[in-house]
Tab-separated table of C-alpha atoms in Angstrom:
chain	number	residue	atom	x	y	z
S	1	MET	CA	38.962	50.856	5.818
S	2	GLU	CA	37.670	47.383	5.530
S	3	ALA	CA	36.032	46.558	2.230
S	4	LEU	CA	32.299	46.317	2.320
S	5	GLN	CA	31.069	42.770	2.094
S	6	PHE	CA	27.948	42.057	0.094
S	7	PHE	CA	25.850	39.083	1.015
S	8	PRO	CA	23.386	37.460	-1.380
S	9	SER	CA	19.818	38.455	-0.687
S	10	SER	CA	17.723	35.989	1.237
S	11	PHE	CA	14.744	36.833	-0.911
S	12	GLN	CA	14.413	34.502	-3.883
S	13	PRO	CA	12.082	35.231	-6.811
S	14	ALA	CA	8.806	33.323	-6.620
S	15	ARG	CA	8.635	30.244	-8.703
S	16	GLN	CA	6.430	30.585	-11.744
S	17	ALA	CA	3.501	28.208	-11.882
S	18	PRO	CA	3.695	25.725	-14.752
S	19	LEU	CA	1.711	26.777	-17.768
S	20	GLU	CA	-1.450	24.773	-18.431
S	21	THR	CA	-3.117	24.195	-21.738
S	22	PRO	CA	-6.024	26.651	-22.047
S	23	LYS	CA	-9.411	25.026	-21.657
S	24	GLN	CA	-12.280	26.047	-23.847
S	25	TYR	CA	-15.830	25.654	-22.627
S	26	SER	CA	-18.744	25.849	-25.004
S	27	TRP	CA	-22.476	25.378	-24.939
S	28	SER	CA	-24.962	25.104	-27.752
S	29	PRO	CA	-28.701	25.734	-27.496
S	30	TYR	CA	-29.258	23.142	-30.212
S	31	GLU	CA	-29.090	19.397	-30.418
S	32	ASN	CA	-30.102	17.009	-33.164
S	33	ASN	CA	-32.467	14.299	-31.982
S	34	GLY	CA	-32.214	12.400	-35.252
S	35	GLY	CA	-34.869	10.766	-37.361
S	36	THR	CA	-35.833	10.739	-41.017
S	37	THR	CA	-38.848	12.139	-42.859
S	38	ILE	CA	-40.065	11.624	-46.410
S	39	ALA	CA	-42.876	12.945	-48.610
S	40	ILE	CA	-43.936	11.903	-52.109
S	41	ALA	CA	-46.589	13.587	-54.257
S	42	GLY	CA	-48.822	11.583	-56.573
S	43	LYS	CA	-51.278	12.639	-59.232
S	44	ASP	CA	-54.094	13.315	-56.770
S	45	PHE	CA	-52.597	12.316	-53.441
S	46	ALA	CA	-49.519	12.676	-51.249
S	47	VAL	CA	-47.809	10.359	-48.795
S	48	VAL	CA	-45.891	11.738	-45.804
S	49	ALA	CA	-43.965	9.498	-43.427
S	50	ALA	CA	-41.400	9.635	-40.632
S	51	ASP	CA	-39.820	7.250	-38.170
S	52	THR	CA	-40.588	7.505	-34.451
S	53	ARG	CA	-37.147	7.184	-32.844
S	54	LEU	CA	-36.047	10.054	-30.592
S	55	SER	CA	-32.385	9.838	-29.646
S	56	TYR	CA	-29.306	11.820	-28.701
S	57	GLY	CA	-25.820	10.502	-29.275
S	58	TYR	CA	-25.931	6.793	-28.611
S	59	SER	CA	-28.958	6.968	-26.320
S	60	ILE	CA	-32.550	6.320	-27.382
S	61	HIS	CA	-34.909	8.492	-25.343
S	62	THR	CA	-38.117	6.999	-26.719
S	63	ARG	CA	-39.221	4.766	-29.557
S	64	ASN	CA	-42.632	6.350	-30.047
S	65	ALA	CA	-42.113	10.049	-30.772
S	66	SER	CA	-44.206	11.025	-33.790
S	67	LYS	CA	-42.694	13.593	-36.144
S	68	LEU	CA	-45.946	14.126	-38.072
S	69	CYS	CA	-48.356	16.993	-37.496
S	70	GLN	CA	-51.726	17.180	-39.259
S	71	LEU	CA	-52.431	20.843	-39.950
S	72	THR	CA	-55.559	20.537	-42.120
S	73	ASN	CA	-57.643	17.763	-43.630
S	74	LYS	CA	-55.401	17.964	-46.713
S	75	ALA	CA	-51.932	18.730	-45.353
S	76	VAL	CA	-49.468	16.984	-43.038
S	77	LEU	CA	-46.107	18.297	-41.875
S	78	ALA	CA	-43.142	16.036	-41.052
S	79	THR	CA	-40.311	17.541	-39.009
S	80	SER	CA	-36.869	16.251	-38.072
S	81	GLY	CA	-34.143	17.919	-36.037
S	82	MET	CA	-34.442	19.140	-32.455
S	83	GLN	CA	-37.482	17.765	-30.684
S	84	ALA	CA	-38.059	20.864	-28.518
S	85	ASP	CA	-38.089	23.172	-31.535
S	86	GLN	CA	-40.239	20.680	-33.416
S	87	ALA	CA	-42.864	20.719	-30.669
S	88	THR	CA	-42.794	24.530	-30.494
S	89	LEU	CA	-43.131	24.882	-34.269
S	90	HIS	CA	-46.014	22.420	-34.474
S	91	LYS	CA	-47.840	24.166	-31.618
S	92	THR	CA	-47.353	27.565	-33.272
S	93	LEU	CA	-48.658	26.338	-36.625
S	94	GLN	CA	-51.685	24.620	-35.084
S	95	MET	CA	-52.550	27.835	-33.250
S	96	ARG	CA	-52.389	29.777	-36.515
S	97	MET	CA	-54.554	27.158	-38.219
S	98	ILE	CA	-57.246	27.683	-35.591
S	99	THR	CA	-57.024	31.465	-35.926
S	100	TYR	CA	-57.288	31.282	-39.724
S	101	LYS	CA	-60.262	28.911	-39.628
S	102	GLN	CA	-62.156	31.045	-37.131
S	103	THR	CA	-61.477	34.198	-39.158
S	104	HIS	CA	-62.197	32.893	-42.663
S	105	ARG	CA	-64.579	30.019	-41.880
S	106	LYS	CA	-62.490	27.601	-43.939
S	107	GLU	CA	-59.216	25.721	-43.780
S	108	MET	CA	-56.058	27.102	-45.310
S	109	SER	CA	-55.053	25.622	-48.670
S	110	ALA	CA	-51.868	23.579	-48.946
S	111	THR	CA	-50.050	26.219	-51.000
S	112	ALA	CA	-51.017	29.006	-48.596
S	113	LEU	CA	-49.938	26.818	-45.702
S	114	ALA	CA	-46.578	26.265	-47.412
S	115	GLN	CA	-46.030	30.022	-47.631
S	116	MET	CA	-47.110	30.559	-44.031
S	117	LEU	CA	-44.636	27.931	-42.840
S	118	ALA	CA	-41.874	29.652	-44.816
S	119	ASN	CA	-42.776	32.994	-43.214
S	120	THR	CA	-42.804	31.406	-39.747
S	121	LEU	CA	-39.342	29.927	-40.207
S	122	TYR	CA	-37.929	33.097	-41.773
S	123	TYR	CA	-39.236	35.211	-38.904
S	124	LYS	CA	-36.953	33.205	-36.593
S	125	ARG	CA	-33.940	33.370	-38.910
S	126	PHE	CA	-31.640	35.072	-36.348
S	127	PHE	CA	-32.278	32.318	-33.802
S	128	PRO	CA	-33.883	29.691	-36.031
S	129	TYR	CA	-35.891	26.635	-35.187
S	130	TYR	CA	-33.440	23.744	-35.538
S	131	THR	CA	-35.908	21.822	-37.667
S	132	PHE	CA	-35.966	20.445	-41.185
S	133	ASN	CA	-39.431	20.161	-42.638
S	134	VAL	CA	-41.266	18.499	-45.491
S	135	LEU	CA	-44.910	19.370	-46.097
S	136	GLY	CA	-47.209	17.137	-48.098
S	137	GLY	CA	-50.818	17.495	-49.118
S	138	VAL	CA	-53.372	18.078	-51.835
S	139	ASP	CA	-53.675	21.558	-53.307
S	140	SER	CA	-56.817	23.496	-54.270
S	141	GLU	CA	-56.753	21.903	-57.740
S	142	GLY	CA	-56.820	18.402	-56.280
S	143	LYS	CA	-53.190	17.633	-57.187
S	144	GLY	CA	-50.660	16.126	-54.835
S	145	CYS	CA	-47.965	18.516	-53.639
S	146	VAL	CA	-44.784	18.355	-51.588
S	147	PHE	CA	-42.776	21.291	-50.252
S	148	SER	CA	-39.197	21.033	-49.035
S	149	TYR	CA	-37.646	23.509	-46.530
S	150	ASP	CA	-34.369	24.487	-44.975
S	151	ALA	CA	-34.084	25.778	-41.405
S	152	VAL	CA	-34.736	29.446	-42.248
S	153	GLY	CA	-37.718	29.132	-44.569
S	154	SER	CA	-36.332	28.748	-48.083
S	155	TYR	CA	-38.617	26.266	-49.823
S	156	GLU	CA	-39.608	24.792	-53.144
S	157	ARG	CA	-42.339	22.570	-54.494
S	158	THR	CA	-40.960	19.208	-55.548
S	159	PRO	CA	-42.337	15.795	-56.560
S	160	TYR	CA	-40.634	14.226	-53.536
S	161	SER	CA	-38.380	15.187	-50.654
S	162	ALA	CA	-36.688	13.867	-47.532
S	163	SER	CA	-35.021	15.395	-44.491
S	164	GLY	CA	-33.206	14.306	-41.382
S	165	THR	CA	-30.258	12.093	-40.600
S	166	GLY	CA	-31.202	9.586	-43.283
S	167	GLN	CA	-31.755	12.125	-46.065
S	168	THR	CA	-28.542	11.302	-47.932
S	169	LEU	CA	-29.540	7.650	-47.975
S	170	LEU	CA	-33.078	8.256	-49.223
S	171	MET	CA	-32.634	10.866	-51.948
S	172	PRO	CA	-30.540	8.737	-54.371
S	173	LEU	CA	-33.123	5.964	-54.119
S	174	LEU	CA	-35.992	8.379	-54.765
S	175	ASP	CA	-34.105	9.903	-57.707
S	176	ASN	CA	-33.752	6.425	-59.152
S	177	GLN	CA	-37.225	5.054	-58.502
S	178	ILE	CA	-39.389	8.160	-59.081
S	179	ALA	CA	-37.480	10.555	-61.334
S	180	LYS	CA	-35.723	7.709	-63.227
S	181	LYS	CA	-32.545	9.779	-63.283
S	182	ASN	CA	-29.564	8.500	-65.268
S	183	GLN	CA	-31.613	5.664	-66.726
S	184	GLU	CA	-31.782	5.454	-70.496
S	185	GLY	CA	-35.072	4.367	-71.985
S	186	LYS	CA	-36.974	4.833	-68.727
S	187	GLU	CA	-40.033	7.079	-68.695
S	188	VAL	CA	-41.415	8.799	-65.636
S	189	THR	CA	-44.853	7.388	-64.848
S	190	ASP	CA	-47.507	8.216	-62.265
S	191	LEU	CA	-47.367	5.863	-59.297
S	192	THR	CA	-50.433	4.587	-57.483
S	193	VAL	CA	-51.017	5.056	-53.771
S	194	GLU	CA	-50.103	1.433	-53.111
S	195	GLU	CA	-46.837	1.753	-55.048
S	196	VAL	CA	-45.855	4.927	-53.216
S	197	VAL	CA	-46.598	3.423	-49.802
S	198	ARG	CA	-44.541	0.370	-50.709
S	199	LEU	CA	-41.686	2.622	-51.865
S	200	VAL	CA	-41.830	4.637	-48.630
S	201	LYS	CA	-41.569	1.454	-46.584
S	202	ASP	CA	-38.626	0.220	-48.664
S	203	THR	CA	-36.708	3.509	-48.451
S	204	LEU	CA	-37.133	3.921	-44.702
S	205	THR	CA	-36.237	0.277	-44.132
S	206	SER	CA	-33.060	0.927	-46.112
S	207	ALA	CA	-32.271	4.032	-44.061
S	208	GLY	CA	-32.841	2.119	-40.834
S	209	GLU	CA	-30.178	-0.398	-41.831
S	210	ARG	CA	-27.493	2.282	-42.156
S	211	ASP	CA	-28.554	5.171	-39.909
S	212	ILE	CA	-28.523	4.535	-36.158
S	213	TYR	CA	-30.873	7.488	-35.575
S	214	THR	CA	-33.636	6.016	-37.764
S	215	GLY	CA	-35.635	3.083	-36.509
S	216	ASP	CA	-38.376	1.531	-34.381
S	217	PHE	CA	-41.586	2.483	-36.238
S	218	VAL	CA	-42.785	4.557	-39.186
S	219	ASP	CA	-45.905	6.742	-39.166
S	220	ILE	CA	-47.372	6.999	-42.673
S	221	ALA	CA	-50.022	9.581	-43.605
S	222	ILE	CA	-51.885	9.062	-46.896
S	223	ILE	CA	-53.533	12.305	-48.016
S	224	THR	CA	-56.270	12.343	-50.655
S	225	ASN	CA	-59.182	14.589	-51.565
S	226	GLU	CA	-61.352	12.478	-49.264
S	227	GLY	CA	-59.157	13.022	-46.225
S	228	ILE	CA	-56.192	11.503	-44.416
S	229	THR	CA	-55.595	7.910	-43.369
S	230	TYR	CA	-52.722	6.629	-41.251
S	231	GLU	CA	-50.634	3.483	-41.208
S	232	LYS	CA	-47.890	2.273	-38.876
S	233	PHE	CA	-44.958	0.218	-40.062
S	234	GLU	CA	-42.317	-1.488	-37.918
S	235	LEU	CA	-38.586	-1.037	-38.413
S	236	LYS	CA	-35.620	-2.549	-36.575
S	237	LEU	CA	-35.607	-1.907	-32.830
S	238	ASP	CA	-31.832	-2.004	-32.362
């Protein structure tokens, strides 16, 4: 009997496709449109200011986007962060101001407004407004007040505050010029409105030199017991 002959199979295993590096796709509902805000409380006044540049990455969308929102005749809110959330927050607060005034026949005090803003931010804590706020005004006792916030509503009353992309540049200067920190023999004194406005212009000019997201113009709100006045100050346009 002839030996059986075995022939190699004509079927070859399929070639394996080369492995590719896994690609990860992500999307975020948030973006930071830059900008810097500042607020300083005086003895019987407060000054709130913010630049007007609205940008994303290395693109400037507009040079005239105000970050200030007047809520009462004695309180102004300055907001940095995401412009869409900023607009939504300001609209929500203005609506509540109207409701409160129509119900109580008076405007909300600055301290009550500070608490309401904290409640509004905390309510959205699971999908928060991507905003960083400073509130300045004159309280019911006629004293200047400033309130500083994080994104989910934690806040405190401080003599001065800043937020935004230029915050780390502004706070050391404010600590030095207002609180006189780490200066021997220096006493903390009450500044006049003119001195505070000059300091605000100097600090934001300094931030504009180092922070590409801060620039163009500065809106300045001066809040006193008589009401609110506004100034506009020019920064670098590049």
